[in-house]
mmCIF file of C-alpha atoms in Angstrom:
data_model
loop_
_atom_site.group_PDB
_atom_site.id
_atom_site.type_symbol
_atom_site.label_atom_id
_atom_site.label_comp_id
_atom_site.label_asym_id
_atom_site.label_seq_id
_atom_site.Cartn_x
_atom_site.Cartn_y
_atom_site.Cartn_z
ATOM 1 C CA MET A 1 -0.025 0.154 0.071
ATOM 2 C CA PRO A 2 2.310 2.991 -1.266
ATOM 3 C CA TYR A 3 2.112 6.399 0.380
ATOM 4 C CA GLN A 4 3.735 9.281 -0.761
ATOM 5 C CA GLN A 5 4.277 12.123 1.962
ATOM 6 C CA ILE A 6 2.857 15.437 0.855
ATOM 7 C CA GLU A 7 3.664 18.250 2.964
ATOM 8 C CA ASP A 8 1.925 17.856 6.047
ATOM 9 C CA THR A 9 0.860 14.028 5.608
ATOM 10 C CA GLU A 10 1.094 10.800 3.960
ATOM 11 C CA ILE A 11 -1.076 10.276 0.864
ATOM 12 C CA HIS A 12 -2.417 6.886 -0.047
ATOM 13 C CA TYR A 13 -2.260 6.212 -4.078
ATOM 14 C CA ARG A 14 -1.937 3.939 -6.929
ATOM 15 C CA MET A 15 -0.017 4.264 -9.975
ATOM 16 C CA SER A 16 0.160 1.424 -12.837
ATOM 17 C CA GLY A 17 0.353 1.586 -16.600
ATOM 18 C CA SER A 18 2.737 3.311 -19.074
ATOM 19 C CA GLY A 19 2.403 6.299 -21.162
ATOM 20 C CA PRO A 20 0.675 9.184 -20.548
ATOM 21 C CA ALA A 21 -0.661 10.148 -17.463
ATOM 22 C CA LEU A 22 -3.992 10.266 -15.900
ATOM 23 C CA LEU A 23 -4.805 11.598 -12.427
ATOM 24 C CA LEU A 24 -7.783 10.741 -11.340
ATOM 25 C CA LEU A 25 -9.823 12.589 -8.352
ATOM 26 C CA HIS A 26 -12.615 10.939 -6.648
ATOM 27 C CA SER A 27 -16.003 12.115 -5.714
ATOM 28 C CA LEU A 28 -17.090 12.968 -1.730
ATOM 29 C CA GLY A 29 -17.332 10.284 0.081
ATOM 30 C CA GLY A 30 -14.957 7.909 -2.611
ATOM 31 C CA SER A 31 -11.408 6.634 -2.516
ATOM 32 C CA VAL A 32 -9.259 5.342 -5.179
ATOM 33 C CA ALA A 33 -11.665 2.050 -5.168
ATOM 34 C CA LEU A 34 -13.794 3.876 -6.866
ATOM 35 C CA TRP A 35 -11.871 3.727 -9.707
ATOM 36 C CA ASP A 36 -11.442 -0.242 -9.946
ATOM 37 C CA ASP A 37 -13.056 -1.157 -13.099
ATOM 38 C CA VAL A 38 -11.631 1.849 -15.672
ATOM 39 C CA THR A 39 -8.075 1.375 -13.923
ATOM 40 C CA ARG A 40 -8.185 -2.374 -15.675
ATOM 41 C CA THR A 41 -8.934 -0.693 -19.269
ATOM 42 C CA LEU A 42 -6.981 2.665 -18.818
ATOM 43 C CA SER A 43 -3.919 1.352 -17.473
ATOM 44 C CA LYS A 44 -3.232 -0.294 -20.876
ATOM 45 C CA ARG A 45 -2.966 2.594 -22.536
ATOM 46 C CA PHE A 46 -1.811 5.232 -19.820
ATOM 47 C CA THR A 47 0.148 5.431 -16.696
ATOM 48 C CA VAL A 48 -2.857 6.048 -14.076
ATOM 49 C CA VAL A 49 -2.121 7.609 -10.593
ATOM 50 C CA SER A 50 -5.160 7.690 -8.001
ATOM 51 C CA PHE A 51 -5.091 8.649 -4.651
ATOM 52 C CA ASP A 52 -7.339 9.428 -1.356
ATOM 53 C CA ALA A 53 -7.998 12.745 -0.475
ATOM 54 C CA ARG A 54 -7.376 13.608 3.064
ATOM 55 C CA GLY A 55 -10.183 11.760 5.474
ATOM 56 C CA HIS A 56 -11.090 9.390 2.691
ATOM 57 C CA GLY A 57 -9.785 6.068 1.926
ATOM 58 C CA ASP A 58 -6.766 5.053 3.239
ATOM 59 C CA SER A 59 -5.727 8.901 3.714
ATOM 60 C CA PRO A 60 -5.205 10.489 7.025
ATOM 61 C CA ALA A 61 -7.805 13.223 7.867
ATOM 62 C CA ARG A 62 -4.494 15.612 8.509
ATOM 63 C CA GLY A 63 -4.666 19.141 7.842
ATOM 64 C CA GLU A 64 -7.181 21.415 5.492
ATOM 65 C CA ILE A 65 -10.260 19.458 4.081
ATOM 66 C CA SER A 66 -11.147 21.002 0.965
ATOM 67 C CA VAL A 67 -11.579 20.780 -2.707
ATOM 68 C CA GLN A 68 -8.593 23.264 -2.939
ATOM 69 C CA ARG A 69 -6.271 20.878 -0.848
ATOM 70 C CA PHE A 70 -7.361 18.410 -2.914
ATOM 71 C CA ALA A 71 -6.134 19.503 -5.970
ATOM 72 C CA ARG A 72 -3.101 21.014 -4.665
ATOM 73 C CA ASP A 73 -2.013 17.289 -3.014
ATOM 74 C CA GLY A 74 -3.114 15.819 -6.765
ATOM 75 C CA ALA A 75 -0.812 18.155 -8.293
ATOM 76 C CA LEU A 76 2.187 18.087 -6.075
ATOM 77 C CA LEU A 77 2.101 14.141 -6.003
ATOM 78 C CA CYS A 78 2.690 13.904 -9.791
ATOM 79 C CA ALA A 79 5.292 16.012 -9.073
ATOM 80 C CA ALA A 80 6.776 13.838 -6.465
ATOM 81 C CA LEU A 81 5.986 10.830 -8.524
ATOM 82 C CA GLY A 82 8.293 12.633 -11.638
ATOM 83 C CA ILE A 83 5.190 12.879 -13.570
ATOM 84 C CA ASP A 84 5.359 16.358 -15.487
ATOM 85 C CA ARG A 85 2.372 16.502 -17.003
ATOM 86 C CA PHE A 86 -0.992 15.158 -16.579
ATOM 87 C CA ILE A 87 -4.606 14.880 -17.826
ATOM 88 C CA PRO A 88 -6.860 15.080 -14.472
ATOM 89 C CA VAL A 89 -10.036 13.229 -14.479
ATOM 90 C CA GLY A 90 -12.409 14.450 -11.680
ATOM 91 C CA LEU A 91 -16.074 13.051 -10.686
ATOM 92 C CA SER A 92 -18.024 15.636 -8.921
ATOM 93 C CA MET A 93 -15.962 16.970 -5.791
ATOM 94 C CA GLY A 94 -12.784 15.403 -8.249
ATOM 95 C CA GLY A 95 -14.295 17.703 -11.132
ATOM 96 C CA HIS A 96 -13.669 20.997 -8.913
ATOM 97 C CA ALA A 97 -10.478 19.701 -7.808
ATOM 98 C CA ALA A 98 -9.389 19.108 -12.071
ATOM 99 C CA MET A 99 -10.610 22.714 -12.910
ATOM 100 C CA GLN A 100 -8.530 23.787 -9.859
ATOM 101 C CA ILE A 101 -5.549 22.228 -11.032
ATOM 102 C CA ALA A 102 -5.660 23.266 -14.354
ATOM 103 C CA LEU A 103 -6.256 26.923 -13.722
ATOM 104 C CA ASP A 104 -3.466 26.373 -10.911
ATOM 105 C CA THR A 105 -0.697 24.629 -13.235
ATOM 106 C CA PRO A 106 -1.867 25.276 -16.576
ATOM 107 C CA ALA A 107 1.534 24.183 -17.961
ATOM 108 C CA ARG A 108 1.288 20.698 -16.648
ATOM 109 C CA VAL A 109 -2.184 19.747 -17.731
ATOM 110 C CA ARG A 110 -2.686 18.372 -21.111
ATOM 111 C CA GLY A 111 -6.112 18.610 -21.450
ATOM 112 C CA VAL A 112 -9.075 18.443 -18.115
ATOM 113 C CA ILE A 113 -11.894 15.975 -18.330
ATOM 114 C CA ILE A 114 -14.692 16.757 -15.636
ATOM 115 C CA ALA A 115 -17.572 14.422 -14.690
ATOM 116 C CA ASP A 116 -20.968 14.929 -13.182
ATOM 117 C CA SER A 117 -19.604 18.091 -11.559
ATOM 118 C CA SER A 118 -20.688 21.837 -12.127
ATOM 119 C CA ALA A 119 -19.105 25.499 -12.385
ATOM 120 C CA GLY A 120 -20.574 26.422 -8.590
ATOM 121 C CA GLY A 121 -22.077 29.212 -7.354
ATOM 122 C CA ARG A 122 -25.247 27.852 -6.653
ATOM 123 C CA PRO A 123 -27.324 29.434 -3.975
ATOM 124 C CA GLY A 124 -28.571 27.935 -0.717
ATOM 125 C CA GLY A 125 -24.957 25.876 -0.024
ATOM 126 C CA ALA A 126 -24.839 26.694 3.668
ATOM 127 C CA ALA A 127 -28.379 25.433 3.454
ATOM 128 C CA ARG A 128 -27.617 22.067 1.899
ATOM 129 C CA VAL A 129 -25.103 21.346 4.254
ATOM 130 C CA ALA A 130 -27.228 22.177 7.133
ATOM 131 C CA GLN A 131 -29.743 19.688 5.717
ATOM 132 C CA ALA A 132 -26.865 16.863 5.367
ATOM 133 C CA ALA A 133 -25.694 17.445 9.051
ATOM 134 C CA ALA A 134 -29.623 17.368 10.388
ATOM 135 C CA ARG A 135 -30.320 14.075 8.034
ATOM 136 C CA ILE A 136 -27.119 12.579 9.697
ATOM 137 C CA ALA A 137 -28.421 13.323 13.266
ATOM 138 C CA GLU A 138 -31.864 12.118 12.829
ATOM 139 C CA ILE A 139 -31.005 9.009 10.918
ATOM 140 C CA GLY A 140 -27.390 7.718 11.642
ATOM 141 C CA ALA A 141 -24.489 7.714 9.449
ATOM 142 C CA ASP A 142 -24.924 4.195 8.787
ATOM 143 C CA ALA A 143 -28.407 4.641 7.118
ATOM 144 C CA TYR A 144 -27.305 8.324 5.638
ATOM 145 C CA ALA A 145 -24.319 6.242 3.782
ATOM 146 C CA VAL A 146 -27.055 4.264 2.318
ATOM 147 C CA GLU A 147 -29.068 6.788 1.965
ATOM 148 C CA TYR A 148 -26.449 9.260 -0.184
ATOM 149 C CA SER A 149 -25.716 6.102 -2.266
ATOM 150 C CA ARG A 150 -28.740 5.640 -3.221
ATOM 151 C CA SER A 151 -29.241 9.185 -4.662
ATOM 152 C CA ARG A 152 -26.086 9.366 -6.688
ATOM 153 C CA LEU A 153 -26.428 6.461 -8.651
ATOM 154 C CA ALA A 154 -28.541 5.385 -11.509
ATOM 155 C CA LYS A 155 -32.359 4.262 -10.493
ATOM 156 C CA ALA A 156 -31.951 1.081 -11.899
ATOM 157 C CA ALA A 157 -28.210 0.479 -9.625
ATOM 158 C CA SER A 158 -28.213 -3.248 -7.878
ATOM 159 C CA GLU A 159 -28.172 -3.051 -4.039
ATOM 160 C CA ALA A 160 -25.123 -4.484 -4.069
ATOM 161 C CA ALA A 161 -23.573 -1.252 -5.593
ATOM 162 C CA VAL A 162 -25.619 0.888 -3.364
ATOM 163 C CA ARG A 163 -23.763 -1.198 -0.534
ATOM 164 C CA ALA A 164 -20.280 -0.994 -2.002
ATOM 165 C CA PHE A 165 -20.694 3.209 -1.762
ATOM 166 C CA ALA A 166 -22.360 2.935 1.092
ATOM 167 C CA ASP A 167 -19.834 1.520 2.656
ATOM 168 C CA LEU A 168 -16.720 3.774 0.919
ATOM 169 C CA SER A 169 -18.514 6.855 2.092
ATOM 170 C CA ARG A 170 -19.329 5.719 5.763
ATOM 171 C CA PRO A 171 -15.869 6.192 7.015
ATOM 172 C CA THR A 172 -16.045 9.860 6.078
ATOM 173 C CA ILE A 173 -19.454 10.491 7.931
ATOM 174 C CA PRO A 174 -20.017 12.935 9.497
ATOM 175 C CA ASP A 175 -16.939 14.897 10.103
ATOM 176 C CA VAL A 176 -14.478 14.829 6.967
ATOM 177 C CA PHE A 177 -17.828 14.646 5.087
ATOM 178 C CA LEU A 178 -19.582 17.794 6.112
ATOM 179 C CA LEU A 179 -16.119 19.760 5.852
ATOM 180 C CA GLN A 180 -15.441 18.764 2.209
ATOM 181 C CA LEU A 181 -19.276 19.268 1.428
ATOM 182 C CA THR A 182 -18.669 22.689 3.002
ATOM 183 C CA SER A 183 -16.324 23.417 0.998
ATOM 184 C CA ILE A 184 -18.437 21.935 -2.530
ATOM 185 C CA GLN A 185 -21.010 24.337 -2.035
ATOM 186 C CA SER A 186 -18.687 26.722 -1.246
ATOM 187 C CA GLN A 187 -16.829 26.788 -4.651
ATOM 188 C CA ASP A 188 -18.114 29.423 -7.547
ATOM 189 C CA TRP A 189 -16.025 28.757 -10.862
ATOM 190 C CA THR A 190 -18.404 31.235 -12.872
ATOM 191 C CA ALA A 191 -15.894 33.876 -13.392
ATOM 192 C CA ARG A 192 -13.017 31.477 -13.715
ATOM 193 C CA LEU A 193 -13.534 28.840 -15.939
ATOM 194 C CA GLY A 194 -12.679 30.862 -19.000
ATOM 195 C CA ALA A 195 -9.134 30.778 -18.426
ATOM 196 C CA ILE A 196 -8.802 27.240 -18.919
ATOM 197 C CA ARG A 197 -7.436 26.866 -22.395
ATOM 198 C CA ALA A 198 -6.639 23.394 -21.983
ATOM 199 C CA PRO A 199 -8.809 20.691 -24.193
ATOM 200 C CA THR A 200 -11.972 19.629 -22.147
ATOM 201 C CA LEU A 201 -14.448 16.840 -22.055
ATOM 202 C CA VAL A 202 -17.492 17.281 -19.524
ATOM 203 C CA ILE A 203 -18.940 13.967 -18.809
ATOM 204 C CA VAL A 204 -22.569 13.584 -17.020
ATOM 205 C CA GLY A 205 -24.695 11.088 -16.589
ATOM 206 C CA ASP A 206 -27.915 11.360 -18.051
ATOM 207 C CA GLU A 207 -30.331 10.449 -15.011
ATOM 208 C CA ASP A 208 -27.269 12.766 -12.863
ATOM 209 C CA SER A 209 -29.486 14.748 -10.238
ATOM 210 C CA SER A 210 -27.257 16.350 -8.453
ATOM 211 C CA THR A 211 -25.489 18.257 -11.241
ATOM 212 C CA PRO A 212 -27.986 17.079 -14.258
ATOM 213 C CA VAL A 213 -27.174 17.356 -17.983
ATOM 214 C CA ALA A 214 -28.564 21.206 -18.189
ATOM 215 C CA GLU A 215 -25.378 22.258 -15.475
ATOM 216 C CA ALA A 216 -22.829 20.123 -17.674
ATOM 217 C CA ALA A 217 -23.917 21.967 -20.369
ATOM 218 C CA ARG A 218 -23.666 25.227 -18.612
ATOM 219 C CA LEU A 219 -20.050 24.335 -17.399
ATOM 220 C CA ARG A 220 -19.239 23.242 -20.827
ATOM 221 C CA ASP A 221 -20.151 26.472 -22.257
ATOM 222 C CA MET A 222 -18.054 28.431 -19.755
ATOM 223 C CA ILE A 223 -14.730 26.601 -21.755
ATOM 224 C CA ALA A 224 -13.641 27.471 -24.651
ATOM 225 C CA GLY A 225 -13.678 24.644 -26.870
ATOM 226 C CA ALA A 226 -15.096 21.909 -24.402
ATOM 227 C CA ASN A 227 -16.867 19.014 -25.815
ATOM 228 C CA MET A 228 -20.061 17.211 -23.758
ATOM 229 C CA ALA A 229 -20.700 13.727 -23.403
ATOM 230 C CA VAL A 230 -23.980 12.125 -21.997
ATOM 231 C CA ILE A 231 -23.876 8.227 -20.844
ATOM 232 C CA GLU A 232 -27.528 6.965 -21.042
ATOM 233 C CA GLY A 233 -28.343 4.874 -17.952
ATOM 234 C CA ALA A 234 -25.851 6.715 -15.692
ATOM 235 C CA GLY A 235 -26.428 8.948 -12.241
ATOM 236 C CA HIS A 236 -24.424 11.215 -10.339
ATOM 237 C CA LEU A 237 -21.673 8.849 -10.171
ATOM 238 C CA SER A 238 -21.355 7.958 -13.990
ATOM 239 C CA VAL A 239 -17.966 5.643 -13.571
ATOM 240 C CA ILE A 240 -19.951 3.268 -11.041
ATOM 241 C CA ASP A 241 -23.658 3.215 -12.982
ATOM 242 C CA LYS A 242 -21.550 2.670 -16.685
ATOM 243 C CA PRO A 243 -17.744 1.982 -16.358
ATOM 244 C CA GLU A 244 -17.222 0.551 -19.623
ATOM 245 C CA ALA A 245 -18.602 3.913 -20.915
ATOM 246 C CA PHE A 246 -16.722 5.649 -19.063
ATOM 247 C CA GLY A 247 -13.825 4.104 -19.506
ATOM 248 C CA THR A 248 -13.897 4.220 -23.373
ATOM 249 C CA LEU A 249 -15.059 8.225 -23.055
ATOM 250 C CA VAL A 250 -11.871 8.972 -21.229
ATOM 251 C CA ALA A 251 -9.338 6.988 -23.456
ATOM 252 C CA ASN A 252 -10.839 8.135 -26.391
ATOM 253 C CA PHE A 253 -10.209 11.726 -25.292
ATOM 254 C CA ALA A 254 -7.093 11.497 -24.180
ATOM 255 C CA SER A 255 -6.153 9.493 -27.000
ATOM 256 C CA SER A 256 -6.999 12.517 -28.719
ATOM 257 C CA ILE A 257 -5.068 15.313 -27.056
ATOM 258 C CA VAL A 258 -1.367 13.038 -26.377
#
């Protein structure tokens, strides 16, 4: 189980394959395990790096818990591994981190893939965090993890898939989950995305109720030259619902720009 010292903590990561590098950035409540299915395919053509955000998976909840810290840890991890240029591939919270990396270190980014995410700036973020905290207090962390997981997957998702993501997210609830959710809800990229010049692909599941197709289209339109792909039968965690379709989109886009 490899770890890399990143400033004030150790970050758990995985690296496999060879070729141009992809940096996989998971969702709130996720971990490197989120990428298992697509990594097996992508690592045949690419160097694939994934890691656990602070307080997720096997990375300790040390230091700042935020989207910006997640992005910085990812960029520093790639540098520590000797990877000069890469394509950040971010899902949900990871999509925010991918945008942050593209803005902070544009010379290192070959392209950007943003999945089931948004440009932020939506009103009512504090209320959404408060509602999540109240619901956790009402039904408990275990039940909330299942409820949260079910709300993020497609309607046809199996109970096994719901349980698997619930098991990933449960250790983050409540403290890390609410800290990271607060950071997510505070993001507003609407005035900044025009500065992204790297080739960009926006992916969204057609059943994504958290950041729906219209929100993805809004995000796409803010980035010059960005393209969008809709995955049928996928919810907010499209990489879980449709891993083959997700992996194919990533591979084809990445191959077209490297």
